[in-house]
GROMACS .gro file of C-alpha atoms in nm:
model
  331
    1UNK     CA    1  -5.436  -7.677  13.909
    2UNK     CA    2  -5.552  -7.300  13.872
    3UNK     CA    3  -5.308  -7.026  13.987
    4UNK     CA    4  -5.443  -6.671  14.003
    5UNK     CA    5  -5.153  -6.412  14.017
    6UNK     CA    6  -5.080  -6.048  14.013
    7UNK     CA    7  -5.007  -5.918  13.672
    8UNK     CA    8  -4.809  -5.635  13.751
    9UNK     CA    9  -4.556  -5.894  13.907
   10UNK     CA   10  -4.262  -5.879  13.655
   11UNK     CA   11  -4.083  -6.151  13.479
   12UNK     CA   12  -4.377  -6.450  13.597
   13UNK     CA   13  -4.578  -6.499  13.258
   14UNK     CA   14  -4.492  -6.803  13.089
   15UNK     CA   15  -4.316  -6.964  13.337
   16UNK     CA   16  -4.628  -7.141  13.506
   17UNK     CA   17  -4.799  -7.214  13.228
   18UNK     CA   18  -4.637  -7.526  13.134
   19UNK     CA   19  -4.763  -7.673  13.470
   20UNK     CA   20  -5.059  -7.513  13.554
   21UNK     CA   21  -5.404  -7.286  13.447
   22UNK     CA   22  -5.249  -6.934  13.488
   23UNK     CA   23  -5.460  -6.602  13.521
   24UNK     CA   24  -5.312  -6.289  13.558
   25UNK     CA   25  -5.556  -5.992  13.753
   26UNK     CA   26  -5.542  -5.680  13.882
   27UNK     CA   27  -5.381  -5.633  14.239
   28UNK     CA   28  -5.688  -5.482  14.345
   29UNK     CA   29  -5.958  -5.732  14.093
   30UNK     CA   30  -5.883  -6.018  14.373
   31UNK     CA   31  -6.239  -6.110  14.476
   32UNK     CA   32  -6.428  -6.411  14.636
   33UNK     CA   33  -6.568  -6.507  14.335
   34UNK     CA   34  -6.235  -6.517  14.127
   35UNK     CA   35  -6.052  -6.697  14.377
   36UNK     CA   36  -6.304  -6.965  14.459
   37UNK     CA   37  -6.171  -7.225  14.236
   38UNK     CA   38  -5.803  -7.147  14.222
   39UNK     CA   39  -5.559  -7.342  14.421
   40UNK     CA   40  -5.284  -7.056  14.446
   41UNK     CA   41  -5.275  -6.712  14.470
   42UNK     CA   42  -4.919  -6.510  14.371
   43UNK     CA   43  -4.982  -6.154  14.522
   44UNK     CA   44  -4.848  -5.813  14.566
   45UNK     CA   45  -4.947  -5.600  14.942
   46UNK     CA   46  -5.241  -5.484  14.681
   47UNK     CA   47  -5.471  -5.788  14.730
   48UNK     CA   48  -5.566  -5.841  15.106
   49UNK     CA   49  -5.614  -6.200  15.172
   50UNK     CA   50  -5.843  -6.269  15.482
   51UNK     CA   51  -6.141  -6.447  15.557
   52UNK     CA   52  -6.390  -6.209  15.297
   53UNK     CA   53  -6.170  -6.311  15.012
   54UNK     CA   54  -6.087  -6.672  15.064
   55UNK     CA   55  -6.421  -6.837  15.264
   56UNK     CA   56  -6.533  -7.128  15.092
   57UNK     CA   57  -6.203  -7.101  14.825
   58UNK     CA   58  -6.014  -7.399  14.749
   59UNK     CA   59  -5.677  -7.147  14.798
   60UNK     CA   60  -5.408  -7.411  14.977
   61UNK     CA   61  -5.123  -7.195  14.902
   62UNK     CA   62  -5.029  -6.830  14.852
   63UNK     CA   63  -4.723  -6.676  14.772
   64UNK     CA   64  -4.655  -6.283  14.816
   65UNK     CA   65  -4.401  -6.124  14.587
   66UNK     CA   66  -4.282  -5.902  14.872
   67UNK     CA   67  -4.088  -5.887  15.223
   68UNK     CA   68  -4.370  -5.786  15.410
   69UNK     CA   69  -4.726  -5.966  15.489
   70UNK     CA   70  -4.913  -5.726  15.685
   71UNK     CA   71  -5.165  -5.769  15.402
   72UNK     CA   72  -5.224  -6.178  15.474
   73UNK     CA   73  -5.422  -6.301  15.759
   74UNK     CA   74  -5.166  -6.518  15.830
   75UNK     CA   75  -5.369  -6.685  16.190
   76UNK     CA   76  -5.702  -6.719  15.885
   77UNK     CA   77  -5.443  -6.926  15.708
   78UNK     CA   78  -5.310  -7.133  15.944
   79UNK     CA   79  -5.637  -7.218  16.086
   80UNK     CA   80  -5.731  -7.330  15.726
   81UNK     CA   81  -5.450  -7.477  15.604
   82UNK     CA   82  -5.332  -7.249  15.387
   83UNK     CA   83  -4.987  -7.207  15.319
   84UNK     CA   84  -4.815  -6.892  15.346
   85UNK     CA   85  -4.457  -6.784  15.163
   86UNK     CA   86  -4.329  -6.389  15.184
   87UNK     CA   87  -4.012  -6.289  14.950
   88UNK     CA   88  -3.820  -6.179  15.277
   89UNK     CA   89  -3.453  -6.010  15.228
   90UNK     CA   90  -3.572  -5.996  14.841
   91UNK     CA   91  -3.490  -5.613  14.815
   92UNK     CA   92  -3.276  -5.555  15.064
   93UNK     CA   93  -3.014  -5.376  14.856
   94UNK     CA   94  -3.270  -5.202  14.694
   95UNK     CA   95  -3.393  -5.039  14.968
   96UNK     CA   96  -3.043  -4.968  15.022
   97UNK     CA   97  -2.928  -4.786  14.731
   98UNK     CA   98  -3.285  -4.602  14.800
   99UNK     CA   99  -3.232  -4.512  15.157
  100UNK     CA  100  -2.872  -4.394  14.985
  101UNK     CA  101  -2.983  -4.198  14.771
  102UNK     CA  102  -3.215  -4.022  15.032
  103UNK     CA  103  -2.933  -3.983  15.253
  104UNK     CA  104  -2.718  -3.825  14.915
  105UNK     CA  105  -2.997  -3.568  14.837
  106UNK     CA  106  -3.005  -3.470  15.269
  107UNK     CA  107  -2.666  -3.428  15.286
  108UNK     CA  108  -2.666  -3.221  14.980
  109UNK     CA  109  -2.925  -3.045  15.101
  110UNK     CA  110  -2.823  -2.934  15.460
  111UNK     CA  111  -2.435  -2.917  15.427
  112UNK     CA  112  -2.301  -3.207  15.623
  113UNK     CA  113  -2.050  -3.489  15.553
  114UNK     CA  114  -2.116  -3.854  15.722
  115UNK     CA  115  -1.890  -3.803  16.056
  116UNK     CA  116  -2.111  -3.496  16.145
  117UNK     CA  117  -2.422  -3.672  16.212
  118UNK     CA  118  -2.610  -3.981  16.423
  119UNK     CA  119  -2.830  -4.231  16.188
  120UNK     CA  120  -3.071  -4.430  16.368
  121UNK     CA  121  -3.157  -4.724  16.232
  122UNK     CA  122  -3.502  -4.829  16.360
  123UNK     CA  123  -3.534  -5.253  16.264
  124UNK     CA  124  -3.223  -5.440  16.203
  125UNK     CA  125  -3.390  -5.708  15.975
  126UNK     CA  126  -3.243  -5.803  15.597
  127UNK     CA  127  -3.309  -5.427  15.530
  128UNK     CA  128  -3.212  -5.240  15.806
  129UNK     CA  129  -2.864  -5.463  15.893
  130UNK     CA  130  -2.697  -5.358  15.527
  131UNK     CA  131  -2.817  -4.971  15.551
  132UNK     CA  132  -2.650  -4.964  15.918
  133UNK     CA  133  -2.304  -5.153  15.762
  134UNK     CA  134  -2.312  -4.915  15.446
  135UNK     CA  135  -2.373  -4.600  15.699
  136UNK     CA  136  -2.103  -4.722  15.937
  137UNK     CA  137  -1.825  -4.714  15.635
  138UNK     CA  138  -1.933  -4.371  15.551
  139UNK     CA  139  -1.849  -4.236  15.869
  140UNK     CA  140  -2.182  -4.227  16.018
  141UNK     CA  141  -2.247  -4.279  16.364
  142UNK     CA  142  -2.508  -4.533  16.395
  143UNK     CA  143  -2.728  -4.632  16.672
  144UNK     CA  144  -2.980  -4.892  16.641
  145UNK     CA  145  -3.338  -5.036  16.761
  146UNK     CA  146  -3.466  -5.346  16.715
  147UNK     CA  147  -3.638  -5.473  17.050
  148UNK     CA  148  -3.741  -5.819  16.954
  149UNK     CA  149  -3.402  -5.920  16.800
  150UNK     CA  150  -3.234  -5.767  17.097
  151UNK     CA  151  -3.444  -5.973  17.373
  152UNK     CA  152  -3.326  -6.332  17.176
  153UNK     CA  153  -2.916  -6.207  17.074
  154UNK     CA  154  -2.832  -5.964  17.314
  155UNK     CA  155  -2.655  -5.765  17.033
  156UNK     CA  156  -2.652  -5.394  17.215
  157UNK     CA  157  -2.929  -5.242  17.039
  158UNK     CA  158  -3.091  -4.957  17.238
  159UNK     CA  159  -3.448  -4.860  17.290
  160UNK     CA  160  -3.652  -4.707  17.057
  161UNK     CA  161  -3.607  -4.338  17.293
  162UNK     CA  162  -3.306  -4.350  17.280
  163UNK     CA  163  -3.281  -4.373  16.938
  164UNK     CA  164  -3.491  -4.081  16.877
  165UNK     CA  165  -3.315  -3.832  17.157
  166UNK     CA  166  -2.991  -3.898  16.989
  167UNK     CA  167  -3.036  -3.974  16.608
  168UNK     CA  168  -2.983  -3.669  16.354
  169UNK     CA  169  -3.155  -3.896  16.116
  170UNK     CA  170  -3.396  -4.181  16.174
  171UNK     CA  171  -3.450  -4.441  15.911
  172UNK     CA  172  -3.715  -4.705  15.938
  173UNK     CA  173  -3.708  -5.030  15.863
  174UNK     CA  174  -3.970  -5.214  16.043
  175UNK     CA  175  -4.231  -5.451  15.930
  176UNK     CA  176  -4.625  -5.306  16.028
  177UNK     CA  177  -4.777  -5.506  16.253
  178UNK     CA  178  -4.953  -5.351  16.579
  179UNK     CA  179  -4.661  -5.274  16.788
  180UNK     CA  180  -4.521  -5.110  16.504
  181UNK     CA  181  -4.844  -4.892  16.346
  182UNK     CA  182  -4.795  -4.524  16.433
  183UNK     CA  183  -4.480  -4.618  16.615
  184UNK     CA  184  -4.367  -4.294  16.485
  185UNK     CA  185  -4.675  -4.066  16.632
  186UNK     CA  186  -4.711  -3.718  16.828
  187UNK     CA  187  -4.544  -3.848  17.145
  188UNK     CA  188  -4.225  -3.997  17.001
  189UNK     CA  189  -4.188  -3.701  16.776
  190UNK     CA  190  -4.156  -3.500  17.091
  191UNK     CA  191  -3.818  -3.661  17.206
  192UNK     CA  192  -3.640  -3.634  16.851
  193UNK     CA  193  -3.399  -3.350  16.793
  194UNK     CA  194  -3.531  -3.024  16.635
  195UNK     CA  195  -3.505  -3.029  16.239
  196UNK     CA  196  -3.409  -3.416  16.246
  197UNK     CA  197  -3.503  -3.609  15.914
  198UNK     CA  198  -3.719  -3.887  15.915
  199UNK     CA  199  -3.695  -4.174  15.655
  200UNK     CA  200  -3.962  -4.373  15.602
  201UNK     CA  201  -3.933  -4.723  15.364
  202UNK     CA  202  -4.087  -4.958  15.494
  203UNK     CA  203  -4.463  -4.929  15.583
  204UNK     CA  204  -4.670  -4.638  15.525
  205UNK     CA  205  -4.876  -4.668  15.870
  206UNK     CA  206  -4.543  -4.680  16.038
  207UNK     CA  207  -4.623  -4.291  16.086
  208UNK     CA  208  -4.878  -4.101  16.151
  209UNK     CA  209  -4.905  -3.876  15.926
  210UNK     CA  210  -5.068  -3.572  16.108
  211UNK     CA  211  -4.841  -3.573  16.376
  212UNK     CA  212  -4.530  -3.607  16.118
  213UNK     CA  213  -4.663  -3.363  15.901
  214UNK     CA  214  -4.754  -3.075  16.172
  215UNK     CA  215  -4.369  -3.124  16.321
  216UNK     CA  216  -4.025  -2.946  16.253
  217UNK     CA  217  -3.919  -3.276  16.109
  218UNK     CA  218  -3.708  -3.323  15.745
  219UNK     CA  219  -3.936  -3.604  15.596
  220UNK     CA  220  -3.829  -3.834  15.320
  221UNK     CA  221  -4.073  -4.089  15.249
  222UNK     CA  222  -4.164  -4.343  15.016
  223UNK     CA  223  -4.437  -4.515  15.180
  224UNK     CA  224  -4.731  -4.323  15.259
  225UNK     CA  225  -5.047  -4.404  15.495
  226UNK     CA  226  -5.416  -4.488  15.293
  227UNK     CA  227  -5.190  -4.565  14.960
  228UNK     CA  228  -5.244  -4.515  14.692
  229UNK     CA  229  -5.490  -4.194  14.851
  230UNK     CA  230  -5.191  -3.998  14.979
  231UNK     CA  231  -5.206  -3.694  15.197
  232UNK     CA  232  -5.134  -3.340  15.000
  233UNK     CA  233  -4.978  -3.190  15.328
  234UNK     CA  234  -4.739  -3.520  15.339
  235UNK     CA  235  -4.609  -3.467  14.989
  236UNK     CA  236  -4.581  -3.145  15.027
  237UNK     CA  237  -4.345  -3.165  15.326
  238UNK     CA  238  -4.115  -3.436  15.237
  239UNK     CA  239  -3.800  -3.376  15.031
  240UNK     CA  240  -3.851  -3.675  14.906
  241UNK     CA  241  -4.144  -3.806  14.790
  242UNK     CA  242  -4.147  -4.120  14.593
  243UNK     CA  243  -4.496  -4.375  14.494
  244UNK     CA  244  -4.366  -4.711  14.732
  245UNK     CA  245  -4.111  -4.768  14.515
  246UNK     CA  246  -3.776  -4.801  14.688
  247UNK     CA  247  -3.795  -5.182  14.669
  248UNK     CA  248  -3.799  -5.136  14.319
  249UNK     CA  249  -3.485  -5.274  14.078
  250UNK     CA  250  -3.488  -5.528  13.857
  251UNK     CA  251  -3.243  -5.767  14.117
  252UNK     CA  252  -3.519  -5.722  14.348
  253UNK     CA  253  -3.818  -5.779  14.147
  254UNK     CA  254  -3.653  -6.055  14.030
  255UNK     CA  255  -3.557  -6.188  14.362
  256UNK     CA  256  -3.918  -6.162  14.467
  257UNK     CA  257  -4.068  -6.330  14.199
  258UNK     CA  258  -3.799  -6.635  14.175
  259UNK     CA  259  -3.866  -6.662  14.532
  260UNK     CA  260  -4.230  -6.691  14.469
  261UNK     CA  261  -4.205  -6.924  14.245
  262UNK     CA  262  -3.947  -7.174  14.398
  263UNK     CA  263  -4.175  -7.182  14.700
  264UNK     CA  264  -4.520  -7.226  14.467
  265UNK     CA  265  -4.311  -7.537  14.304
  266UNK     CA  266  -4.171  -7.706  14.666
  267UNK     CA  267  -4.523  -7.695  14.755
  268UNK     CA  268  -4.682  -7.838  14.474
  269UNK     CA  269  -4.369  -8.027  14.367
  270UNK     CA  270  -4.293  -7.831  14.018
  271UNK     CA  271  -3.955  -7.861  13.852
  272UNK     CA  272  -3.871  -7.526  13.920
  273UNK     CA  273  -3.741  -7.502  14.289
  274UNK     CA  274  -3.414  -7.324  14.127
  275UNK     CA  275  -3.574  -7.121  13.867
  276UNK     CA  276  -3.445  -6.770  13.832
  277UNK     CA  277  -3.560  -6.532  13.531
  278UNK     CA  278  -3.221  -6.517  13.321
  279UNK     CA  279  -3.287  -6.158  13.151
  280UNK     CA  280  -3.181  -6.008  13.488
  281UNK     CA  281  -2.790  -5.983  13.580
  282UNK     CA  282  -2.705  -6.081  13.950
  283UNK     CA  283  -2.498  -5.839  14.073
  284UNK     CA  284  -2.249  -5.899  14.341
  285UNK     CA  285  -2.214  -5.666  14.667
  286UNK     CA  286  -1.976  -5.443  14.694
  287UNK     CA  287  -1.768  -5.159  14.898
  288UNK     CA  288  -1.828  -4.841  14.799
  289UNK     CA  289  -1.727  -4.484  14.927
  290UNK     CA  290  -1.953  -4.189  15.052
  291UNK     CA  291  -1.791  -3.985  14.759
  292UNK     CA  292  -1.855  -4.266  14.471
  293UNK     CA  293  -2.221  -4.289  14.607
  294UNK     CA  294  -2.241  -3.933  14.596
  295UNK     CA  295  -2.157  -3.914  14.270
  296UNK     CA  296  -2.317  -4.178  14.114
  297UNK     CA  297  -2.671  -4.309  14.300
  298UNK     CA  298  -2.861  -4.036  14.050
  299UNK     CA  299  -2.788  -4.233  13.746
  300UNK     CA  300  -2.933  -4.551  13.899
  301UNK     CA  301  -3.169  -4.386  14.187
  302UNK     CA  302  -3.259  -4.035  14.084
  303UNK     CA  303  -3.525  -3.903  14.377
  304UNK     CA  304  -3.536  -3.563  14.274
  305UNK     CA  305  -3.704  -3.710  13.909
  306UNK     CA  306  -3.935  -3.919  14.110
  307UNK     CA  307  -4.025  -3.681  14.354
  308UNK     CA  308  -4.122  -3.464  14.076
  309UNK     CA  309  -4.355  -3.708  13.893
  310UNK     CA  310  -4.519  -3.776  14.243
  311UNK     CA  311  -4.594  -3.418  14.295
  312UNK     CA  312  -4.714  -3.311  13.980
  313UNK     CA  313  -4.982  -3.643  13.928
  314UNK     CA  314  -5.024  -3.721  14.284
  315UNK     CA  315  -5.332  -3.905  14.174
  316UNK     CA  316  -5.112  -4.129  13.941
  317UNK     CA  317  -4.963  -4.254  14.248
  318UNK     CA  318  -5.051  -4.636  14.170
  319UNK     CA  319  -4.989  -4.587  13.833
  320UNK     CA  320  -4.651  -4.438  13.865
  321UNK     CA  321  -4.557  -4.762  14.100
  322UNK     CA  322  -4.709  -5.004  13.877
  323UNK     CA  323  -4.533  -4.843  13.561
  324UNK     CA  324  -4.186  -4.721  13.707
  325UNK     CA  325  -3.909  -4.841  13.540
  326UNK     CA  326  -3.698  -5.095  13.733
  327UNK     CA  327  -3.365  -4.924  13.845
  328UNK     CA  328  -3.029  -5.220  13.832
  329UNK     CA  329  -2.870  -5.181  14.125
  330UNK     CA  330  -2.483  -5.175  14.118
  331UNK     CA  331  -2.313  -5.200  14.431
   0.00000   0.00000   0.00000
């Protein structure tokens, strides 16, 4: 068996090896003729796999080391028999202490405490459901929009209007798929509140960019459209500016690539559906105040230095994600 994976996927090497002929690429070196004769692919949102990478490939099984599979042809790989497994929910606390640390650095910035402002939280999925718990016990009024879980569990989500008209601050947590792309665009801007602040983690086409970027609008973004070819105006507007790396601690990477692995092994029946890497702790969830956050998310989650890097090397921008140094999360 041949596995081709991603080598900027931490904590994998080794661990396959025992079982298996192991490559490690490039995220972007994926091509038609390297992946002809391997039987699994392990992947980052780098490599897109579609029909032009995987015709006449023997692929049966590919596992992505991230929540998100906008960048799998996922209907391709059904019709071919080709299995499919995400890392969903892998950095959800990540993305968390992220979208915290945004919120930190906003509040700092304009003068407000919690209880004087409206978050919107725009998806409710593994991401968005902990950012609108941790927001609620800081005092924040939260309203939230997630149409498609609303329409199965009738859980008093509101629509994605009313969300904007009312929200102070709109955080999105959506996955990209084409109700989703420029969700965010000239129109919708139009019914948000004058000098709102947008937060963007989750996909970079989420927005479009011009019509963000020509508004009255507080941006604080870590994903950016045409990554890793980011807009100048963009960075230049947002507060915060970080290179797609709010996913990024070493719980999460770690979640991600365990999860890739324990599905890679169910499929091809490895002895290592529980397999974990052991260097990283596991750190348990916990309560924290507005005040403790406040005081502490810049020693774990410091924006300002990342922002920083991003706008000095803008061109680094893959380089500064591939090479960032994995934050441990702590509450």
């Amino acid at each position: 068996m041949k596995i081709l994976a991603d080598r900027a996927i931490p904590f994998l090497q080794g661990i396959l090896e025992p079982f298996a002929e192991v490559e490690y690429i490039d995220g972007n070196d994926f091509t038609r003729d390297i992946v002809r004769d391997a039987d699994a692919l392990i992947i980052r949102t780098r490599t897109k796999c579609n029909a032009a990478l995987l015709d006449g490939s023997r692929v049966q099984f590919i596992a992505t080391a991230t929540i998100g599979f906008d960048h799998i042809d996922t209907e391709y790989c059904e019709s071919h028999n080709i299995r499919v497994a995400t890392s969903a929910g892998c950095n959800a606390r990540a993305v968390l202490q992220w979208v915290s640390a945004a919120l930190a650095l906003l509040a700092k910035s304009e003068g407000f405490s919690p209880n004087e402002r409206t978050l919107g939280v725009v998806g409710v999925g593994n991401v968005g459901k902990v950012v609108k718990e941790y927001a609620e016990h800081w005092g924040f009024r939260v309203i939230c929009c997630d149409p498609p879980r609303e329409e199965h569990e009738h859980l008093g989500f509101v629509s994605l209007e009313e969300v904007l008209q009312k929200a102070d601050i709109v955080t999105l947590h959506t996955p990209l798929n084409p109700s989703t792309r420029h969700l965010i665009n000239e129109q919708n801007i139009a019914l948000m509140r004058s000098g709102a602040a947008l937060i963007n983690a989750s996909r970079g086409e989420c927005v479009d960019t011009q019509s963000a970027i020509s508004s009255d609008l507080t941006l604080l973004t870590d994903v950016w459209e045409n990554e890793p070819n980011i807009s100048s105006a963009h960075l230049a507007k947002s507060l915060v500016a970080t290179p797609h790396i709010a996913g990024y601690s070493a719980q999460g990477k770690a979640n991600a690539t365990a999860l890739a692995v324990q599905a890679l092994a169910r499929h091809f029946n490895l002895p290592l559906t529980d397999w974990r890497p052991s260097e990283v702790a596991t750190i348990a969830p916990k309560v924290i105040s507005w005040e403790e956050m406040c005081a502490t998310i810049g020693d774990y989650c410091n924006l300002t230095t990342e922002s920083n890097r991003l706008r000095r090397e803008p061109a680094l921008f893959e380089s500064l994600r591939n090479n960032y140094q994995l934050r441990e999360e702590y509450f």
